[in-house]
Coordinates of C-alpha atoms in Angstrom, one line a residue:
Chain X
M269 CA 77.1 45.1 59.9
S270 CA 80.3 46.8 60.9
T271 CA 80.3 50.0 62.7
L272 CA 82.5 53.0 62.6
D273 CA 84.2 54.8 65.4
A274 CA 86.7 57.6 65.1
S275 CA 88.7 56.1 67.9
G276 CA 87.9 52.4 67.5
V277 CA 90.4 50.9 65.1
T278 CA 88.8 47.5 65.4
D279 CA 85.5 48.7 64.1
L280 CA 87.2 50.6 61.3
E281 CA 89.0 47.4 60.3
S282 CA 85.8 45.5 60.0
L283 CA 84.2 48.3 58.0
R284 CA 87.2 48.4 55.7
A285 CA 86.7 44.7 55.1
D286 CA 83.4 45.6 53.5
F287 CA 85.3 47.2 50.6
P288 CA 87.0 44.6 48.5
I289 CA 89.3 47.0 46.6
L290 CA 90.8 48.4 49.8
G291 CA 92.6 45.0 50.2
T292 CA 94.6 45.7 47.0
R293 CA 98.4 45.7 47.2
L294 CA 100.4 47.5 44.5
H295 CA 103.8 47.6 42.9
G296 CA 104.6 43.9 43.1
D297 CA 102.8 43.4 46.4
S298 CA 105.1 45.8 48.1
V299 CA 102.6 48.4 49.4
P300 CA 98.9 48.5 50.3
L301 CA 96.6 50.8 48.4
V302 CA 96.0 54.0 50.3
Y303 CA 93.0 55.6 48.6
L304 CA 92.8 59.3 49.3
D305 CA 91.1 60.4 46.0
N306 CA 87.6 60.3 47.3
A307 CA 86.6 63.7 46.1
A308 CA 87.1 62.5 42.6
S309 CA 85.3 59.2 43.1
T310 CA 84.8 56.8 46.0
Q311 CA 85.0 53.0 46.4
R312 CA 82.1 50.6 46.7
P313 CA 81.2 48.2 49.6
R314 CA 80.4 44.6 48.8
A315 CA 76.7 45.3 49.5
V316 CA 76.6 47.7 46.5
I317 CA 78.6 45.5 44.2
D318 CA 76.3 42.5 45.1
A319 CA 73.2 44.6 44.5
L320 CA 74.4 45.4 41.0
V321 CA 75.2 41.8 40.2
S322 CA 71.9 40.6 41.7
V323 CA 69.8 42.9 39.5
Y324 CA 71.6 41.9 36.3
E325 CA 71.3 38.2 37.3
K326 CA 67.8 38.1 38.5
Q327 CA 65.7 41.3 38.0
Y328 CA 66.8 43.3 35.0
A329 CA 64.6 44.7 32.2
N330 CA 63.8 48.1 31.0
V331 CA 61.6 50.2 33.4
H332 CA 58.2 51.8 33.0
R333 CA 57.6 49.9 29.7
G334 CA 57.2 46.2 29.6
I335 CA 53.9 44.5 30.6
H336 CA 55.9 41.6 32.0
W337 CA 57.1 40.3 35.3
L338 CA 60.8 41.3 34.8
S339 CA 60.0 44.9 33.9
D340 CA 57.8 45.1 37.0
Q341 CA 60.7 43.9 39.1
S342 CA 63.1 46.3 37.6
T343 CA 60.7 49.2 37.8
D344 CA 59.9 48.5 41.5
L345 CA 63.6 48.5 42.3
Y346 CA 64.3 51.7 40.4
E347 CA 61.4 53.5 42.1
E348 CA 62.5 52.2 45.5
A349 CA 65.9 53.7 44.8
R350 CA 64.1 57.0 44.1
E351 CA 62.3 56.8 47.4
K352 CA 65.6 56.1 49.2
V353 CA 67.2 59.2 47.7
R354 CA 64.1 61.2 48.7
R355 CA 64.3 60.1 52.3
F356 CA 68.1 60.5 52.4
I357 CA 68.0 64.2 51.4
N358 CA 64.6 64.9 53.0
A359 CA 62.9 65.9 49.8
P360 CA 59.2 66.5 50.2
A361 CA 58.1 64.2 47.4
R362 CA 59.3 61.4 45.2
E363 CA 58.5 63.4 42.0
C364 CA 61.0 66.0 43.0
V365 CA 63.9 63.5 42.7
I366 CA 65.1 63.2 39.1
F367 CA 67.6 60.6 38.1
T368 CA 70.2 62.0 35.8
H369 CA 73.6 60.7 34.7
G370 CA 75.6 62.8 37.2
T371 CA 75.9 66.2 38.8
T372 CA 77.1 67.7 35.5
E373 CA 73.9 66.6 33.7
S374 CA 71.8 67.8 36.7
I375 CA 73.3 71.3 36.5
N376 CA 73.0 71.4 32.7
T377 CA 69.3 70.6 32.9
V378 CA 68.7 73.7 35.0
A379 CA 71.2 75.8 33.1
R380 CA 69.4 75.0 29.9
S381 CA 65.7 74.7 30.8
W382 CA 65.3 77.2 33.6
V383 CA 67.4 79.8 31.9
E384 CA 65.7 79.5 28.6
A385 CA 62.2 79.7 30.2
H386 CA 62.9 82.5 32.7
L387 CA 65.9 84.7 31.9
K388 CA 66.1 87.6 29.5
P389 CA 69.0 89.7 28.3
G390 CA 70.3 91.9 31.1
D391 CA 69.5 89.3 33.8
E392 CA 72.3 88.0 35.9
I393 CA 73.6 84.6 37.1
L394 CA 75.6 84.7 40.3
L395 CA 78.6 82.3 40.6
N396 CA 82.0 82.4 42.3
E397 CA 85.6 81.5 41.7
M398 CA 85.7 78.3 43.7
E399 CA 83.2 76.5 41.5
H400 CA 84.0 73.3 39.7
H401 CA 84.0 73.6 35.9
S402 CA 80.7 71.7 35.9
N403 CA 79.1 74.6 37.8
L404 CA 80.7 77.3 35.6
V405 CA 80.7 76.2 32.0
P406 CA 77.0 75.3 31.7
W407 CA 76.2 78.9 32.9
Q408 CA 78.7 80.3 30.5
Q409 CA 77.0 78.5 27.7
A410 CA 73.6 79.7 29.0
A411 CA 74.9 83.3 29.2
E412 CA 76.1 83.1 25.6
R413 CA 72.8 81.6 24.4
C414 CA 70.5 84.0 26.2
G415 CA 72.5 87.2 26.5
V416 CA 72.6 87.1 30.3
K417 CA 75.5 88.3 32.4
L418 CA 77.6 86.2 34.8
R419 CA 78.8 87.8 38.1
Y420 CA 81.0 86.4 40.9
I421 CA 80.8 86.5 44.6
P422 CA 84.3 87.6 45.8
L423 CA 86.5 85.0 47.4
A424 CA 88.3 86.0 50.6
D425 CA 91.9 85.1 51.0
D426 CA 91.1 82.3 53.4
G427 CA 89.2 80.5 50.7
R428 CA 85.7 81.4 51.9
L429 CA 83.1 83.4 50.1
D430 CA 83.3 87.1 51.1
M431 CA 79.7 87.3 52.5
A432 CA 80.2 90.9 53.6
R433 CA 80.4 91.8 49.9
L434 CA 77.5 89.7 48.8
D435 CA 75.2 92.7 48.4
E436 CA 77.6 94.1 45.7
V437 CA 76.8 91.3 43.4
L438 CA 73.4 89.9 44.6
T439 CA 70.9 92.4 43.3
G440 CA 67.4 92.6 41.8
R441 CA 69.0 91.6 38.5
T442 CA 70.2 88.3 39.9
K443 CA 67.9 85.5 38.7
I444 CA 69.9 82.5 39.6
L445 CA 72.5 81.8 42.3
A446 CA 74.6 78.7 41.6
V447 CA 77.0 77.7 44.4
T448 CA 78.7 74.6 45.7
A449 CA 77.9 73.4 49.2
I450 CA 81.5 72.3 49.7
S451 CA 84.5 73.3 47.5
N452 CA 86.1 70.3 45.8
V453 CA 89.5 71.8 46.2
L454 CA 89.5 74.0 49.3
G455 CA 87.0 71.9 51.3
T456 CA 85.3 75.2 52.2
V457 CA 81.8 74.5 53.7
N458 CA 79.6 77.3 52.3
P459 CA 76.7 78.8 54.3
V460 CA 74.1 77.2 52.0
A461 CA 70.9 78.1 53.9
E462 CA 72.0 81.7 54.3
L463 CA 72.9 82.0 50.6
V464 CA 69.6 80.5 49.5
R465 CA 67.7 82.9 51.8
R466 CA 69.6 85.9 50.4
A467 CA 68.9 84.7 46.9
H468 CA 65.2 84.4 47.6
D469 CA 65.2 87.9 49.2
V470 CA 66.0 89.4 45.7
G471 CA 63.7 87.0 43.9
A472 CA 66.4 84.7 42.5
V473 CA 66.3 80.9 42.6
A474 CA 69.3 78.9 44.1
L475 CA 71.0 75.8 42.7
I476 CA 73.3 74.0 45.1
D477 CA 76.1 71.7 43.8
A478 CA 76.0 69.2 46.6
A479 CA 78.3 66.6 45.0
Q480 CA 80.8 66.9 47.9
H481 CA 78.2 67.4 50.6
V482 CA 75.6 64.6 50.2
P483 CA 78.2 61.8 50.5
H484 CA 79.7 63.2 53.7
C485 CA 77.1 65.0 55.8
A486 CA 73.4 64.7 56.5
T487 CA 71.7 66.7 53.8
D488 CA 68.3 68.3 54.2
V489 CA 67.1 70.1 51.1
E490 CA 64.1 71.5 52.9
A491 CA 66.2 73.0 55.6
W492 CA 68.3 74.6 52.9
D493 CA 65.1 75.7 51.1
A494 CA 67.1 75.2 47.9
D495 CA 65.3 75.3 44.6
F496 CA 67.6 72.9 42.9
V497 CA 70.2 70.4 44.3
A498 CA 72.6 68.4 42.2
F499 CA 74.8 65.4 43.2
S500 CA 76.4 62.2 41.9
G501 CA 76.2 58.5 42.8
H502 CA 79.8 57.6 42.4
K503 CA 81.0 60.1 45.0
M504 CA 78.9 58.3 47.6
M505 CA 79.9 54.7 47.0
G506 CA 77.3 54.2 44.2
P507 CA 78.1 53.4 40.6
S508 CA 79.2 56.0 38.1
G509 CA 76.6 57.0 35.5
V510 CA 73.9 58.1 37.9
G511 CA 73.2 61.4 39.5
V512 CA 70.3 63.3 41.0
L513 CA 68.6 66.6 40.4
Y514 CA 66.3 67.6 43.2
G515 CA 64.0 70.4 42.4
K516 CA 61.1 72.0 44.2
R517 CA 57.9 70.8 42.5
E518 CA 56.8 74.3 41.4
R519 CA 60.3 75.0 39.9
L520 CA 60.4 71.7 38.0
D521 CA 56.8 72.3 36.8
A522 CA 57.8 75.7 35.6
M523 CA 60.6 74.6 33.3
P524 CA 60.5 72.8 30.0
P525 CA 62.0 69.3 29.5
F526 CA 65.8 69.3 28.8
L527 CA 66.4 66.2 26.7
G528 CA 63.7 65.0 24.4
G529 CA 62.9 61.3 23.7
G530 CA 61.1 58.3 25.1
S531 CA 59.7 58.3 28.6
M532 CA 59.6 62.1 29.0
I533 CA 56.3 62.4 27.0
R534 CA 52.6 61.9 27.7
R535 CA 51.8 61.8 24.0
V536 CA 53.4 62.5 20.7
Q537 CA 52.0 63.7 17.4
L538 CA 54.0 64.2 14.2
E539 CA 54.4 67.9 14.8
S540 CA 54.4 68.2 18.6
F541 CA 54.5 66.5 22.0
E542 CA 53.1 66.9 25.4
P543 CA 55.6 66.3 28.2
A544 CA 55.1 63.7 30.9
D545 CA 54.5 64.5 34.5
L546 CA 57.3 64.6 37.0
P547 CA 59.7 63.0 37.4
A548 CA 59.5 61.3 33.9
K549 CA 59.5 64.7 32.2
F550 CA 63.2 65.0 32.9
E551 CA 64.2 61.4 32.4
A552 CA 64.3 61.0 28.6
G553 CA 65.4 57.7 27.2
T554 CA 66.3 54.6 29.2
P555 CA 67.5 55.9 32.5
P556 CA 70.6 54.6 34.4
I557 CA 68.5 51.8 35.8
V558 CA 71.0 49.6 37.6
P559 CA 73.3 52.5 38.7
A560 CA 70.2 54.1 40.3
I561 CA 69.4 50.8 42.1
G562 CA 73.1 50.6 43.1
L563 CA 72.9 54.2 44.5
G564 CA 69.9 53.0 46.6
A565 CA 72.1 50.2 48.0
A566 CA 74.8 52.8 48.8
I567 CA 72.3 54.9 50.7
D568 CA 71.3 51.8 52.7
Y569 CA 75.0 51.3 53.6
L570 CA 75.5 55.0 54.5
E571 CA 72.4 55.0 56.6
R572 CA 73.5 51.9 58.5
V573 CA 76.8 53.5 59.3
G574 CA 75.2 56.8 60.0
M575 CA 76.0 60.2 58.5
E576 CA 76.8 61.8 61.8
R577 CA 79.5 59.2 62.5
I578 CA 80.9 59.5 59.0
H579 CA 81.1 63.2 59.4
R580 CA 82.8 62.9 62.8
H581 CA 85.3 60.4 61.4
E582 CA 86.2 62.6 58.5
A583 CA 86.6 65.6 60.7
M584 CA 89.0 63.6 62.9
L585 CA 91.0 62.5 59.9
T586 CA 91.1 66.1 58.5
K587 CA 92.3 67.5 61.8
Y588 CA 95.0 64.8 62.0
A589 CA 96.1 65.4 58.4
H590 CA 96.4 69.1 59.1
R591 CA 98.5 68.5 62.1
R592 CA 100.8 66.0 60.3
L593 CA 101.0 68.1 57.1
G594 CA 102.0 71.1 59.3
E595 CA 105.1 69.2 60.2
I596 CA 106.3 69.3 56.7
K597 CA 108.5 72.2 55.8
G598 CA 107.7 74.2 52.7
L599 CA 104.2 72.7 52.5
R600 CA 101.3 75.2 52.2
L601 CA 97.7 74.1 52.9
L602 CA 95.0 75.7 50.7
G603 CA 91.6 76.6 52.0
P604 CA 90.1 77.7 55.3
D605 CA 90.7 76.6 58.9
L606 CA 89.3 73.3 60.2
E607 CA 86.2 74.9 61.5
H608 CA 85.0 75.8 58.0
K609 CA 86.4 72.9 56.1
A610 CA 85.3 69.4 55.1
G611 CA 87.6 66.3 54.4
I612 CA 89.2 67.8 51.3
I613 CA 92.9 68.7 51.9
S614 CA 94.7 70.4 49.1
F615 CA 98.3 71.7 49.4
V616 CA 101.3 72.8 47.5
V617 CA 104.9 71.7 48.3
E618 CA 107.6 74.2 47.7
K619 CA 109.8 73.3 44.7
I620 CA 108.0 70.1 43.9
H621 CA 105.3 70.2 41.2
A622 CA 102.0 68.6 42.2
H623 CA 102.4 65.9 39.5
D624 CA 105.7 65.0 40.9
V625 CA 104.2 64.8 44.4
A626 CA 101.5 62.6 43.1
Q627 CA 103.8 60.4 41.2
L628 CA 106.1 59.9 44.2
L629 CA 103.1 59.3 46.5
D630 CA 101.9 56.6 44.1
R631 CA 105.1 54.7 44.7
K632 CA 104.0 54.3 48.3
G633 CA 100.6 53.2 47.1
V634 CA 99.0 56.5 47.9
A635 CA 96.4 57.7 45.4
V636 CA 95.8 61.5 45.5
R637 CA 94.8 63.9 42.8
A638 CA 97.2 66.4 41.2
G639 CA 96.4 69.2 38.9
H640 CA 93.8 71.9 38.9
H641 CA 90.9 69.5 39.9
C642 CA 88.5 71.1 37.3
T643 CA 88.9 74.5 38.9
M644 CA 91.2 76.5 36.6
P645 CA 89.8 79.9 37.7
L646 CA 90.3 79.0 41.4
H647 CA 93.9 78.0 40.8
R648 CA 94.5 81.3 39.0
R649 CA 93.0 83.1 42.0
L650 CA 95.3 81.1 44.4
K651 CA 98.2 81.9 42.1
V652 CA 99.3 78.3 41.9
S653 CA 99.4 76.3 38.6
A654 CA 98.5 73.0 40.3
S655 CA 97.9 71.5 43.7
T656 CA 97.9 68.1 45.3
R657 CA 94.6 67.0 46.9
A658 CA 94.0 64.3 49.5
S659 CA 90.3 63.6 50.2
V660 CA 89.1 61.3 52.9
Y661 CA 86.0 59.1 53.3
L662 CA 84.5 56.8 56.0
Y663 CA 87.0 54.0 55.4
N664 CA 90.3 56.0 55.7
T665 CA 92.6 55.7 58.6
T666 CA 95.2 57.8 60.4
A667 CA 97.7 55.2 59.3
E668 CA 96.9 56.1 55.7
I669 CA 97.5 59.8 56.5
D670 CA 100.9 58.7 57.9
A671 CA 101.6 56.8 54.7
M672 CA 101.0 60.0 52.7
I673 CA 103.3 61.9 55.1
D674 CA 106.0 59.3 54.7
G675 CA 105.6 59.7 50.9
L676 CA 105.9 63.4 51.1
I677 CA 109.1 63.2 53.2
E678 CA 110.5 60.8 50.7
A679 CA 109.6 63.1 47.8
Q680 CA 111.4 66.0 49.5
R681 CA 114.4 63.8 50.1
I682 CA 114.6 63.0 46.4
F683 CA 114.3 66.6 45.3
R684 CA 116.7 67.9 47.9
R685 CA 119.6 65.4 47.3
Chain O
M84 CA 111.7 51.4 44.6
P85 CA 111.1 50.8 40.9
A86 CA 113.8 49.2 38.7
D87 CA 116.4 51.6 37.3
E88 CA 115.1 52.1 33.8
E89 CA 111.7 52.9 35.3
E90 CA 113.1 55.4 37.7
I91 CA 111.8 58.7 36.5
Y92 CA 113.6 60.8 39.1
Q93 CA 117.1 59.6 38.0
E94 CA 120.2 61.7 38.8
H95 CA 120.5 63.2 35.3
V96 CA 116.8 64.1 35.3
L97 CA 117.1 65.9 38.7
D98 CA 120.3 67.5 37.6
H99 CA 118.6 69.1 34.6
Y100 CA 115.6 70.1 36.7
E101 CA 117.6 71.7 39.5
D102 CA 120.5 73.1 37.3
P103 CA 119.0 73.6 33.9
Y104 CA 120.9 74.4 30.8
H105 CA 120.2 77.9 29.5
R106 CA 117.1 78.8 31.4
G107 CA 116.2 82.4 30.6
H108 CA 116.1 84.7 27.7
C109 CA 118.1 84.4 24.5
P110 CA 120.0 87.6 23.6
G111 CA 119.0 88.8 20.2
A112 CA 116.4 86.0 19.7
T113 CA 115.2 85.7 16.2
H114 CA 112.6 83.0 16.9
R115 CA 110.3 82.4 19.9
H116 CA 107.4 80.1 20.7
M117 CA 105.5 79.2 23.8
D118 CA 102.9 76.5 24.5
D119 CA 101.3 74.9 27.5
N120 CA 99.7 71.6 28.6
P121 CA 96.3 72.9 29.8
L122 CA 95.7 69.6 31.7
C123 CA 98.4 70.3 34.2
G124 CA 99.3 73.9 33.6
D125 CA 102.9 73.3 32.5
F126 CA 104.2 75.8 30.1
V127 CA 107.5 76.1 28.1
Q128 CA 108.9 78.9 26.1
V129 CA 111.8 78.5 23.7
E130 CA 113.8 81.4 22.3
L131 CA 116.4 80.9 19.5
R132 CA 118.8 83.0 17.6
I133 CA 119.1 81.4 14.2
G134 CA 121.9 82.6 12.0
D135 CA 121.8 83.4 8.2
D136 CA 123.2 79.9 7.6
G137 CA 120.1 78.3 9.2
R138 CA 121.9 77.2 12.3
V139 CA 120.6 77.7 15.9
E140 CA 123.4 79.8 17.3
E141 CA 122.0 80.0 20.7
A142 CA 118.9 78.6 22.5
Y143 CA 117.2 79.3 25.8
F144 CA 114.1 78.1 27.4
D145 CA 111.8 79.2 30.2
G146 CA 108.8 77.7 31.8
D147 CA 107.0 76.4 34.8
G148 CA 105.8 72.9 35.5
C149 CA 106.7 69.4 36.7
C150 CA 110.1 67.9 36.9
I151 CA 109.6 66.0 33.7
S152 CA 108.6 68.9 31.5
Q153 CA 111.3 71.3 32.8
A154 CA 114.1 68.7 32.8
S155 CA 113.3 67.6 29.3
A156 CA 113.2 71.3 28.2
S157 CA 116.7 71.6 29.5
M158 CA 117.8 68.4 27.8
V159 CA 116.4 69.2 24.4
T160 CA 117.8 72.8 24.5
E161 CA 121.3 71.5 25.3
K162 CA 120.9 68.8 22.6
L163 CA 119.6 70.9 19.8
E164 CA 121.6 74.2 20.2
G165 CA 124.1 74.4 17.4
R166 CA 122.1 72.3 15.1
T167 CA 120.6 73.4 11.8
V168 CA 116.8 74.0 11.4
E169 CA 116.7 70.8 9.3
E170 CA 118.4 68.8 12.0
V171 CA 116.0 70.2 14.6
R172 CA 113.1 69.2 12.3
A173 CA 114.5 65.7 11.9
F174 CA 114.7 65.2 15.7
T175 CA 111.7 62.9 16.4
A176 CA 109.5 62.4 19.4
E177 CA 111.0 58.9 19.8
Q178 CA 114.4 60.4 19.9
M179 CA 113.2 62.9 22.5
L180 CA 111.9 60.1 24.8
E181 CA 115.1 58.2 24.3
L182 CA 117.1 61.4 25.2
F183 CA 115.0 61.7 28.4
G184 CA 116.0 58.2 29.3
A185 CA 113.6 57.1 32.0
R186 CA 110.6 55.1 30.8
L187 CA 107.4 57.2 31.0
T188 CA 103.7 56.3 31.1
P189 CA 101.7 57.8 28.3
N190 CA 100.4 60.6 30.6
R191 CA 103.9 61.6 31.6
Q192 CA 105.2 61.3 28.0
K193 CA 103.0 64.4 27.3
C194 CA 105.0 66.3 29.9
C195 CA 108.3 65.1 28.3
L196 CA 107.2 66.0 24.8
L197 CA 105.9 69.5 25.5
P198 CA 109.3 71.2 25.2
W199 CA 110.1 69.1 22.1
R200 CA 106.8 70.4 20.5
V201 CA 107.7 74.0 21.4
W202 CA 111.1 73.5 19.8
Q203 CA 109.6 72.2 16.6
A204 CA 107.3 75.2 16.4
A205 CA 109.9 77.7 17.5
V206 CA 112.2 77.2 14.4
F207 CA 109.3 78.5 12.3
S208 CA 108.1 81.3 14.7
R209 CA 109.9 84.4 13.9
A210 CA 110.2 86.8 16.8
N211 CA 109.2 90.3 15.7
N212 CA 111.3 92.2 18.3
N213 CA 113.6 91.7 21.2
D214 CA 111.0 92.2 23.9
G215 CA 112.2 89.1 25.6
G216 CA 109.0 87.1 25.7
E217 CA 105.9 87.2 27.9
K218 CA 106.6 85.2 31.0
T219 CA 109.4 84.4 33.3
A220 CA 109.2 81.6 35.8

């Protein structure tokens, strides 16, 4: 197993060799792939790819159904994956870990089931402008259905939540606080534990969108004391199509099932049904069996490397990227200072639209995201129509940041003929 | 560097982007339309003064967005000014892509065709006053 060291290029080279796709060369073999779009989705190590192939070749059947050997094999692996997730986020019990199809479905489950069971007209849901559309739209839909009101924590100019003004919007009427642990555009690391405590102080429950947190830093849902936590497999080297909803047992018990169908029932009559116990209650239909097992393999890999080291490596890359980007005239970094920021680096370049930046970086093999990154309200708040985002992961190198810088200099040369 | 026909950022594209034809407001505009591409936030507005004979006497555009959308807005405005409404209607998407010159991937074709789409709607969108439109880049 390779190891990772922020300063040890040799170790990083051997880690990179674990990821087959990172050896890709583009544009007629002229440039290596420089993958800096990890906040959108990450790449998989061989160990995860092998785990997927192995299940399909040797151990695949539907889970929790068949009275046959293969189904037992598959069920064991699926439940083992649940236990790996539980341990990885320090959840108190296996039943509190629900497999969904992604962060979006996890948030929708709560926005539908908890809101319908517990909120009444006049109640409020507290959001903020930095949220991804997946942590805005489900609440807008809930508000429309149930006549509840949406409020927003003000965003300070440095891209952090204005905690000094939290009291203005977090009141006895607030029933749910939904907030991201790390902004997918600004990289802002929010004070999750404090936000949860403040929500509990007024009797609200707290949902944390941890899609950009769980893959990059050690996550402890008990230390957060969060009522609900949502994240996705594909942003942490697992397959797409699997996500997690963690919920405190008493919260999950106190809300009705979201989707109806097979698996989520104890018994069914023609007119009615009785829901199954946790976690099956929220896993209607055939679950993402192999993606969940693949997520378990990704967690094994992350644990072998170590979350602390991953976090340190990303902090080093982010610092380096800030320094190098600072050398580029007319480039404006979005988001807070390094101390309050994760490895998500968004910027705008004077006189060059983000799509043109991304297109010209692509020529150098550099993959970044351009646009509004599913945060249209945030971009309106920042008064930019689009931005370019580079986001790092454990396998990125300073040389790759340099490749992006070279691409940016080239882009400016083209536009400043 | 990509081969020439694949080069999006060709001289004539950059020329139109940096020194556009008739960017601004059309004096005495009779027709006006604006649309955007919500995916990337690009927007284009076209203002026309169409004479009694059905000819576009003068045309201006305004907008904000990537090099492709803004350069193609300049190109199409230069191309279609002076034409009749019928001639504007007859100007197809294929002709627009051809006018642009550089070969575009389907995603960037959307950027290129946004101004063309706005032009197509503008000839039917009567401006009710001379307030000069909503946005200026």
